[in-house]
Amino acid sequence: DDPRNPATIADNVGDNVGDVAGMGADLYESYCGSILATMALGAAAYSAVGVEAQMKAILAPMTIAAVGVVLSILGIYVVRTKEGAGMDQLLKSLGRGTNLSSILIAGVTFGIMYLLGMENWWGFSLSVVVGLFAGVIIGQATEYYTSHSYRPTQKLAESAETGPATVIISGVGLGMLSTAIPVVTIAVAILLAYLCANGFDLSFSADSLSTGLYCIGIAALGMLSTLGITLATDAYGPVADNAGGIAEMSGLEHEVRERTDALDSLGNTTAATGKGFAIGSAALTALALFFSYAQAVSLDAMGINILNYKVVIGLFIGGVLPFVFSAFTMDSVSKAAYKMIEEVRRQFREIPGILEGKAKPDYSSCVSISTTAALKEMIIPGLLAVLCPLLTGIVLGVE
C-alpha cells in the first residue's frame, strides 16, 4: 500500500472486483438458480393435483426470497460495536446481524406457507429452517478454521517459525480438513429436507421423490434467503482492506492503520465465510437444477445406470473439469503477476525519483495490465465451462 508502488491502485481495485463483484455474481447466480429450480420442481411435483396447487408451489419460493431481502436489511441495522472492539466482539457483531435475519426469516416462513394454504405447510417451513441452519453451521465452521481467534489459524501461524515450507504444508492440510464439516452439513441438510417433505418417512417412491426434491430446493432457498446481509459481510473484507490502503497512502497516523489492519483481518474471515456459504448454497441449488433437468429430458424413462460406460466417462470428464479450470486460471494469474512485476521494475528503473517520493508512479499502466489479463485470460476457461457440457451431451447423450 505504499504510494511509491505503481501496482497499489491495481491491488485496491482488484480487491473490489474479486471479492465484491465476483462473489456477488456467484451468490446471485445461486440465488436466482435456487428460485427458478424450486419453481420448476414445484410445478412438476403438483402437476397431477391441479393448477391451483402448482401456483402455490411456484409462488412460495418467490415470496420467501422477497421477504428475505427485507429481513436481511433489518439484520444489517443491528450490526454495532463499541470503540476499540477486539476481534471477538467484531465477529459477534457481524454474526448478530446474520443470526437475527435468519431467525426472522424462519418465523415468517411458517406464516407464508400457512397463508398460501400449502399442503404439509409445516414440513416445507421446516425445510427453510434446515437450509438456514446449514448456512449458519457452514459459516461458523469457516470462521473457526480462518479466524485468528481460534486454534487452527494460531497453530498455522506457529508453523511459520520453521520457515515458509511448513506453512504451505500445514495450510494445505488445514484447508483440506476444513472441507469436512460443510460437506457433511450439506449431506445432512439434503436428508432432513427430504424427510420434512414426507413426514419423516424414509421410504422411497415416485411421489415422495417429487415432493422431497421440492423441499430440497426450498432448503437451498432458505440458505440463500439471508443473501442481503451475507453478501454485505463478504464485501466488508475488501472495503476494510481498501480503507487500510487509503490510510497508508494518505500518510495518516499509525493508530489509524492499526485499526484498519484489525478490520482487514476480520474481513479475511468474513470473505472466507462468504465463499463457503456460496459453495454450500450452490451445492443444494445444483441438486435442484439437476433434478429439474432430469424431469425435462425424462432421465427416469431412459433407465440411467451408473455402470453405463457413457455415464462413467461423463463422471470422469466432470470430475476433472474443476482441476483444469483452476489450472488455467492460476496460470493466468501467474502471467498477469509477472507482467505487473516487470512493469513496476521498469518504472523504478526509468522514472527517476519514484522511490524518493519526488516523482509520481504510472498507476494506470498497472491497472490496464490487470484489466486486460482479466478479460483475455478468462476466454479459454470460460469456453471450457460452456462448451464441455454441451460437447459431452452431444457426443455421449443426455445421460
Short mmCIF file of C-alpha atoms in Angstrom, two decimals:
data_model
loop_
_atom_site.label_atom_id
_atom_site.label_comp_id
_atom_site.label_asym_id
_atom_site.label_seq_id
_atom_site.Cartn_x
_atom_site.Cartn_y
_atom_site.Cartn_z
CA ASP A 1 0.00 0.00 0.00
CA ASP A 2 2.98 2.31 -0.38
CA PRO A 3 2.12 5.26 -2.69
CA ARG A 4 5.50 4.78 -4.40
CA ASN A 5 4.40 1.34 -5.63
CA PRO A 6 2.83 1.62 -9.13
CA ALA A 7 0.72 -1.53 -8.52
CA THR A 8 -1.01 -0.26 -5.36
CA ILE A 9 -4.12 1.11 -7.09
CA ALA A 10 -4.47 -2.07 -9.18
CA ASP A 11 -4.39 -4.06 -5.93
CA ASN A 12 -7.15 -1.97 -4.37
CA VAL A 13 -9.29 -2.16 -7.49
CA GLY A 14 -8.70 -5.92 -7.69
CA ASP A 15 -10.00 -6.41 -4.15
CA ASN A 16 -13.32 -4.85 -5.11
CA VAL A 17 -13.58 -6.70 -8.42
CA GLY A 18 -12.73 -10.07 -6.92
CA ASP A 19 -14.49 -10.11 -3.56
CA VAL A 20 -17.40 -7.74 -4.22
CA ALA A 21 -18.33 -8.04 -7.89
CA GLY A 22 -17.07 -11.63 -8.29
CA MET A 23 -18.63 -13.01 -5.12
CA GLY A 24 -21.79 -11.02 -5.79
CA ALA A 25 -22.14 -12.60 -9.23
CA ASP A 26 -21.52 -16.06 -7.76
CA LEU A 27 -24.09 -15.69 -4.98
CA TYR A 28 -26.74 -14.05 -7.17
CA GLU A 29 -26.34 -16.87 -9.69
CA SER A 30 -27.05 -19.42 -6.94
CA TYR A 31 -29.87 -17.22 -5.64
CA CYS A 32 -31.69 -16.98 -8.99
CA GLY A 33 -30.89 -20.62 -9.76
CA SER A 34 -32.44 -21.83 -6.49
CA ILE A 35 -35.62 -19.77 -7.06
CA LEU A 36 -36.09 -20.95 -10.65
CA ALA A 37 -35.21 -24.59 -9.94
CA THR A 38 -37.57 -24.72 -6.95
CA MET A 39 -40.38 -23.19 -9.01
CA ALA A 40 -39.82 -25.81 -11.73
CA LEU A 41 -39.72 -28.64 -9.18
CA GLY A 42 -42.90 -27.34 -7.51
CA ALA A 43 -44.76 -27.18 -10.80
CA ALA A 44 -43.69 -30.76 -11.60
CA ALA A 45 -44.45 -32.12 -8.10
CA TYR A 46 -48.05 -30.84 -8.14
CA SER A 47 -48.84 -31.31 -11.83
CA ALA A 48 -51.27 -34.15 -11.04
CA VAL A 49 -53.03 -32.21 -8.26
CA GLY A 50 -54.14 -29.18 -10.22
CA VAL A 51 -53.25 -25.68 -11.38
CA GLU A 52 -54.06 -24.07 -8.02
CA ALA A 53 -51.61 -26.32 -6.14
CA GLN A 54 -48.99 -25.68 -8.82
CA MET A 55 -49.39 -21.91 -8.47
CA LYS A 56 -48.91 -22.14 -4.70
CA ALA A 57 -45.76 -24.21 -5.18
CA ILE A 58 -44.45 -21.62 -7.67
CA LEU A 59 -45.34 -18.60 -5.53
CA ALA A 60 -43.79 -19.97 -2.30
CA PRO A 61 -40.09 -19.67 -3.30
CA MET A 62 -40.58 -16.21 -4.82
CA THR A 63 -42.38 -14.97 -1.69
CA ILE A 64 -39.73 -16.35 0.68
CA ALA A 65 -36.96 -14.77 -1.39
CA ALA A 66 -38.73 -11.39 -1.45
CA VAL A 67 -39.33 -11.37 2.31
CA GLY A 68 -35.72 -12.47 2.87
CA VAL A 69 -34.45 -9.32 1.17
CA VAL A 70 -36.39 -7.07 3.56
CA LEU A 71 -35.44 -9.04 6.68
CA SER A 72 -31.77 -9.09 5.65
CA ILE A 73 -31.84 -5.29 5.62
CA LEU A 74 -33.25 -5.31 9.16
CA GLY A 75 -30.38 -7.55 10.24
CA ILE A 76 -27.82 -5.07 8.91
CA TYR A 77 -29.08 -2.37 11.30
CA VAL A 78 -28.21 -4.39 14.44
CA VAL A 79 -24.53 -4.64 13.48
CA ARG A 80 -22.94 -2.32 16.07
CA THR A 81 -19.65 -2.30 18.02
CA LYS A 82 -18.06 -0.20 20.72
CA GLU A 83 -14.96 1.90 20.11
CA GLY A 84 -11.80 -0.22 20.30
CA ALA A 85 -13.66 -3.53 19.94
CA GLY A 86 -11.47 -6.63 19.59
CA MET A 87 -11.71 -9.39 17.00
CA ASP A 88 -14.15 -11.47 19.06
CA GLN A 89 -16.51 -8.52 19.53
CA LEU A 90 -16.33 -7.61 15.83
CA LEU A 91 -17.13 -11.18 14.79
CA LYS A 92 -20.01 -11.39 17.25
CA SER A 93 -21.41 -8.11 15.98
CA LEU A 94 -21.50 -9.34 12.36
CA GLY A 95 -22.86 -12.70 13.49
CA ARG A 96 -25.64 -10.96 15.41
CA GLY A 97 -26.97 -9.37 12.24
CA THR A 98 -26.89 -12.62 10.25
CA ASN A 99 -28.45 -14.65 13.06
CA LEU A 100 -31.26 -12.13 13.59
CA SER A 101 -32.12 -12.17 9.88
CA SER A 102 -32.12 -15.99 9.92
CA ILE A 103 -34.45 -16.16 12.95
CA LEU A 104 -36.86 -13.61 11.45
CA ILE A 105 -36.95 -15.39 8.08
CA ALA A 106 -37.53 -18.76 9.78
CA GLY A 107 -40.50 -17.37 11.72
CA VAL A 108 -42.05 -15.52 8.78
CA THR A 109 -41.73 -18.59 6.53
CA PHE A 110 -44.22 -20.53 8.68
CA GLY A 111 -46.70 -17.68 8.18
CA ILE A 112 -46.09 -17.55 4.42
CA MET A 113 -46.62 -21.28 3.95
CA TYR A 114 -49.72 -21.28 6.14
CA LEU A 115 -51.30 -18.28 4.37
CA LEU A 116 -50.60 -19.81 0.96
CA GLY A 117 -52.52 -22.87 2.12
CA MET A 118 -49.72 -25.25 1.19
CA GLU A 119 -50.31 -28.91 1.83
CA ASN A 120 -47.84 -30.04 4.53
CA TRP A 121 -47.01 -26.34 5.10
CA TRP A 122 -45.14 -27.06 8.34
CA GLY A 123 -42.85 -29.56 6.58
CA PHE A 124 -41.97 -27.05 3.87
CA SER A 125 -41.38 -24.40 6.52
CA LEU A 126 -39.05 -26.73 8.40
CA SER A 127 -37.09 -27.21 5.16
CA VAL A 128 -36.36 -23.48 5.11
CA VAL A 129 -35.17 -23.73 8.72
CA VAL A 130 -32.93 -26.65 7.72
CA GLY A 131 -31.38 -24.55 4.96
CA LEU A 132 -30.87 -21.61 7.32
CA PHE A 133 -29.21 -23.81 9.93
CA ALA A 134 -26.96 -25.35 7.29
CA GLY A 135 -25.86 -21.86 6.22
CA VAL A 136 -25.13 -20.85 9.82
CA ILE A 137 -23.14 -24.05 10.51
CA ILE A 138 -21.08 -23.63 7.32
CA GLY A 139 -20.39 -20.01 8.29
CA GLN A 140 -19.36 -20.95 11.84
CA ALA A 141 -17.12 -23.78 10.59
CA THR A 142 -15.41 -21.44 8.13
CA GLU A 143 -14.97 -18.85 10.86
CA TYR A 144 -13.39 -21.48 13.13
CA TYR A 145 -10.84 -22.51 10.50
CA THR A 146 -9.95 -18.99 9.29
CA SER A 147 -10.21 -16.57 12.24
CA HIS A 148 -7.07 -15.90 14.29
CA SER A 149 -9.27 -16.13 17.39
CA TYR A 150 -9.28 -19.92 17.09
CA ARG A 151 -6.64 -22.63 17.39
CA PRO A 152 -6.37 -23.79 13.71
CA THR A 153 -5.11 -20.41 12.46
CA GLN A 154 -2.96 -19.88 15.56
CA LYS A 155 -1.33 -23.28 15.04
CA LEU A 156 -0.74 -22.44 11.37
CA ALA A 157 0.94 -19.18 12.39
CA GLU A 158 3.22 -21.10 14.77
CA SER A 159 4.36 -23.31 11.88
CA ALA A 160 5.90 -20.17 10.31
CA GLU A 161 8.64 -20.31 12.93
CA THR A 162 10.34 -23.07 10.94
CA GLY A 163 10.04 -21.39 7.54
CA PRO A 164 7.59 -20.99 4.63
CA ALA A 165 7.62 -24.67 3.60
CA THR A 166 5.93 -25.80 6.81
CA VAL A 167 3.35 -23.02 6.46
CA ILE A 168 2.44 -24.25 2.97
CA ILE A 169 2.22 -27.89 4.09
CA SER A 170 0.21 -27.06 7.21
CA GLY A 171 -2.01 -24.60 5.33
CA VAL A 172 -2.91 -27.02 2.55
CA GLY A 173 -3.62 -29.74 5.11
CA LEU A 174 -5.78 -27.40 7.19
CA GLY A 175 -7.66 -26.29 4.08
CA MET A 176 -8.42 -29.89 3.14
CA LEU A 177 -9.60 -30.70 6.66
CA SER A 178 -11.87 -27.66 6.73
CA THR A 179 -14.00 -29.09 3.89
CA ALA A 180 -15.36 -31.94 6.03
CA ILE A 181 -17.89 -30.03 8.17
CA PRO A 182 -19.51 -28.12 5.25
CA VAL A 183 -19.84 -31.28 3.12
CA VAL A 184 -21.36 -33.31 5.96
CA THR A 185 -23.66 -30.36 6.74
CA ILE A 186 -24.93 -30.26 3.15
CA ALA A 187 -25.49 -34.04 3.18
CA VAL A 188 -27.47 -33.85 6.44
CA ALA A 189 -29.46 -30.85 5.12
CA ILE A 190 -30.45 -32.81 1.99
CA LEU A 191 -31.58 -35.76 4.12
CA LEU A 192 -33.55 -33.62 6.61
CA ALA A 193 -35.23 -31.59 3.84
CA TYR A 194 -36.32 -34.82 2.15
CA LEU A 195 -37.70 -36.16 5.44
CA CYS A 196 -39.57 -32.90 6.15
CA ALA A 197 -41.41 -33.28 2.86
CA ASN A 198 -42.57 -36.81 3.59
CA GLY A 199 -43.46 -36.77 7.29
CA PHE A 200 -40.06 -38.20 8.25
CA ASP A 201 -40.72 -41.34 6.22
CA LEU A 202 -37.52 -42.82 4.79
CA SER A 203 -39.29 -44.92 2.15
CA PHE A 204 -38.61 -44.07 -1.48
CA SER A 205 -41.30 -43.69 -4.15
CA ALA A 206 -42.06 -41.52 -7.17
CA ASP A 207 -44.46 -39.31 -5.18
CA SER A 208 -42.15 -38.93 -2.19
CA LEU A 209 -39.27 -38.15 -4.56
CA SER A 210 -41.04 -35.23 -6.26
CA THR A 211 -42.12 -33.54 -3.02
CA GLY A 212 -38.76 -34.36 -1.43
CA LEU A 213 -36.88 -32.67 -4.26
CA TYR A 214 -39.14 -29.65 -3.95
CA CYS A 215 -38.27 -29.43 -0.25
CA ILE A 216 -34.55 -29.70 -1.03
CA GLY A 217 -34.97 -26.73 -3.38
CA ILE A 218 -36.82 -24.87 -0.61
CA ALA A 219 -33.90 -25.65 1.76
CA ALA A 220 -31.45 -24.15 -0.76
CA LEU A 221 -33.64 -21.10 -0.96
CA GLY A 222 -33.71 -20.91 2.83
CA MET A 223 -29.93 -20.88 2.95
CA LEU A 224 -29.84 -18.09 0.37
CA SER A 225 -32.71 -16.06 1.86
CA THR A 226 -30.19 -14.15 4.01
CA LEU A 227 -28.21 -13.21 0.89
CA GLY A 228 -28.60 -9.47 1.53
CA ILE A 229 -26.62 -9.49 4.78
CA THR A 230 -24.38 -12.42 3.80
CA LEU A 231 -23.13 -10.55 0.74
CA ALA A 232 -22.72 -7.38 2.82
CA THR A 233 -20.46 -9.15 5.34
CA ASP A 234 -18.49 -10.69 2.48
CA ALA A 235 -17.99 -7.29 0.81
CA TYR A 236 -16.88 -5.91 4.17
CA GLY A 237 -13.45 -7.54 3.70
CA PRO A 238 -12.20 -5.69 0.60
CA VAL A 239 -13.77 -2.43 1.84
CA ALA A 240 -11.72 -2.67 5.05
CA ASP A 241 -8.63 -3.65 3.03
CA ASN A 242 -9.04 -0.59 0.80
CA ALA A 243 -9.51 1.61 3.87
CA GLY A 244 -6.09 0.43 5.10
CA GLY A 245 -4.56 1.20 1.72
CA ILE A 246 -6.05 4.69 1.70
CA ALA A 247 -4.78 5.31 5.26
CA GLU A 248 -1.27 4.23 4.23
CA MET A 249 -1.16 6.22 1.00
CA SER A 250 -2.61 9.32 2.69
CA GLY A 251 0.04 9.26 5.41
CA LEU A 252 -2.48 9.07 8.27
CA GLU A 253 -1.44 8.40 11.86
CA HIS A 254 -0.12 4.95 12.78
CA GLU A 255 -3.10 4.23 15.04
CA VAL A 256 -5.44 4.57 12.04
CA ARG A 257 -3.55 1.84 10.21
CA GLU A 258 -3.66 -0.36 13.31
CA ARG A 259 -7.46 -0.08 13.34
CA THR A 260 -7.81 -0.79 9.63
CA ASP A 261 -5.46 -3.79 9.97
CA ALA A 262 -7.73 -5.25 12.66
CA LEU A 263 -10.76 -4.71 10.44
CA ASP A 264 -8.89 -6.12 7.44
CA SER A 265 -8.01 -9.26 9.42
CA LEU A 266 -11.68 -9.69 10.28
CA GLY A 267 -12.53 -9.04 6.63
CA ASN A 268 -10.39 -12.01 5.57
CA THR A 269 -12.52 -14.24 7.79
CA THR A 270 -15.83 -12.81 6.54
CA ALA A 271 -14.65 -13.18 2.93
CA ALA A 272 -13.78 -16.83 3.56
CA THR A 273 -17.17 -17.33 5.23
CA GLY A 274 -18.88 -15.86 2.17
CA LYS A 275 -17.03 -18.28 -0.13
CA GLY A 276 -18.02 -21.29 1.98
CA PHE A 277 -21.61 -20.08 2.04
CA ALA A 278 -21.57 -19.55 -1.74
CA ILE A 279 -20.30 -23.06 -2.47
CA GLY A 280 -22.63 -24.70 0.07
CA SER A 281 -25.69 -22.98 -1.37
CA ALA A 282 -24.51 -23.77 -4.91
CA ALA A 283 -24.37 -27.47 -3.99
CA LEU A 284 -28.03 -27.51 -2.94
CA THR A 285 -29.01 -25.37 -5.93
CA ALA A 286 -27.12 -27.69 -8.30
CA LEU A 287 -29.01 -30.67 -6.89
CA ALA A 288 -32.34 -28.91 -7.51
CA LEU A 289 -31.25 -27.93 -11.04
CA PHE A 290 -30.05 -31.46 -11.74
CA PHE A 291 -33.45 -32.93 -10.92
CA SER A 292 -35.21 -30.21 -12.91
CA TYR A 293 -33.06 -31.25 -15.86
CA ALA A 294 -33.79 -34.93 -15.20
CA GLN A 295 -37.52 -34.26 -15.38
CA ALA A 296 -37.19 -32.11 -18.51
CA VAL A 297 -35.37 -34.81 -20.50
CA SER A 298 -37.11 -37.82 -18.88
CA LEU A 299 -33.97 -39.42 -17.47
CA ASP A 300 -36.04 -41.92 -15.46
CA ALA A 301 -37.52 -43.39 -18.64
CA MET A 302 -34.02 -43.95 -20.03
CA GLY A 303 -33.01 -46.11 -17.06
CA ILE A 304 -29.82 -44.28 -16.05
CA ASN A 305 -27.24 -46.78 -14.82
CA ILE A 306 -24.01 -45.88 -13.04
CA LEU A 307 -22.43 -48.92 -14.75
CA ASN A 308 -23.21 -47.49 -18.19
CA TYR A 309 -19.83 -46.63 -19.77
CA LYS A 310 -21.22 -43.31 -21.08
CA VAL A 311 -22.21 -42.26 -17.57
CA VAL A 312 -18.80 -43.24 -16.17
CA ILE A 313 -17.00 -41.29 -18.92
CA GLY A 314 -19.18 -38.28 -18.16
CA LEU A 315 -18.34 -38.53 -14.44
CA PHE A 316 -14.62 -38.59 -15.21
CA ILE A 317 -14.89 -35.57 -17.51
CA GLY A 318 -16.98 -33.68 -14.98
CA GLY A 319 -14.60 -34.57 -12.16
CA VAL A 320 -11.51 -33.29 -13.97
CA LEU A 321 -13.09 -30.02 -15.18
CA PRO A 322 -12.64 -28.10 -11.88
CA PHE A 323 -8.93 -29.02 -11.86
CA VAL A 324 -8.37 -28.00 -15.50
CA PHE A 325 -10.36 -24.78 -14.97
CA SER A 326 -8.37 -23.97 -11.82
CA ALA A 327 -5.09 -24.71 -13.61
CA PHE A 328 -5.95 -22.28 -16.41
CA THR A 329 -6.99 -19.52 -14.01
CA MET A 330 -3.95 -19.98 -11.74
CA ASP A 331 -1.67 -19.88 -14.78
CA SER A 332 -3.43 -16.71 -15.91
CA VAL A 333 -2.83 -15.09 -12.52
CA SER A 334 0.84 -16.08 -12.74
CA LYS A 335 1.18 -14.48 -16.20
CA ALA A 336 -0.55 -11.28 -15.10
CA ALA A 337 1.54 -11.07 -11.92
CA TYR A 338 4.74 -11.49 -13.94
CA LYS A 339 3.75 -8.64 -16.30
CA MET A 340 2.79 -6.49 -13.31
CA ILE A 341 6.13 -7.02 -11.54
CA GLU A 342 8.06 -6.33 -14.74
CA GLU A 343 6.11 -3.08 -15.20
CA VAL A 344 6.82 -1.99 -11.61
CA ARG A 345 10.53 -2.73 -12.04
CA ARG A 346 10.57 -0.85 -15.35
CA GLN A 347 9.09 2.23 -13.72
CA PHE A 348 11.61 2.07 -10.88
CA ARG A 349 14.41 1.97 -13.47
CA GLU A 350 13.12 4.51 -15.97
CA ILE A 351 11.29 7.09 -13.84
CA PRO A 352 13.83 8.74 -11.55
CA GLY A 353 12.64 9.92 -8.15
CA ILE A 354 9.84 7.35 -7.55
CA LEU A 355 11.49 5.68 -4.56
CA GLU A 356 12.40 9.06 -3.09
CA GLY A 357 8.80 10.20 -3.39
CA LYS A 358 9.72 13.02 -5.79
CA ALA A 359 8.00 11.55 -8.88
CA LYS A 360 4.53 10.03 -9.22
CA PRO A 361 4.30 6.42 -10.50
CA ASP A 362 2.15 5.50 -13.50
CA TYR A 363 -0.67 3.67 -11.68
CA SER A 364 -2.89 3.40 -14.77
CA SER A 365 -0.48 1.14 -16.65
CA CYS A 366 -0.70 -1.49 -13.86
CA VAL A 367 -4.49 -1.20 -13.77
CA SER A 368 -4.51 -1.70 -17.55
CA ILE A 369 -2.34 -4.83 -17.26
CA SER A 370 -4.68 -6.45 -14.72
CA THR A 371 -7.83 -5.42 -16.61
CA THR A 372 -6.55 -6.76 -19.95
CA ALA A 373 -5.39 -10.01 -18.34
CA ALA A 374 -8.72 -10.47 -16.53
CA LEU A 375 -10.63 -10.26 -19.83
CA LYS A 376 -8.19 -12.01 -22.18
CA GLU A 377 -7.10 -14.85 -19.89
CA MET A 378 -10.68 -15.84 -18.99
CA ILE A 379 -11.64 -16.62 -22.59
CA ILE A 380 -10.31 -20.21 -22.52
CA PRO A 381 -11.62 -21.08 -19.02
CA GLY A 382 -14.96 -19.53 -19.94
CA LEU A 383 -15.23 -21.53 -23.15
CA LEU A 384 -14.21 -24.64 -21.22
CA ALA A 385 -17.10 -24.20 -18.77
CA VAL A 386 -19.64 -23.53 -21.52
CA LEU A 387 -18.58 -25.97 -24.25
CA CYS A 388 -17.60 -29.08 -22.25
CA PRO A 389 -21.14 -29.85 -21.00
CA LEU A 390 -22.53 -29.23 -24.49
CA LEU A 391 -19.94 -31.39 -26.28
CA THR A 392 -20.22 -34.15 -23.66
CA GLY A 393 -24.00 -34.16 -24.01
CA ILE A 394 -23.87 -34.19 -27.81
CA VAL A 395 -21.29 -36.98 -28.01
CA LEU A 396 -22.40 -39.18 -25.09
CA GLY A 397 -26.10 -38.29 -24.83
CA VAL A 398 -28.16 -36.73 -22.03
CA GLU A 399 -27.18 -39.49 -19.58
#
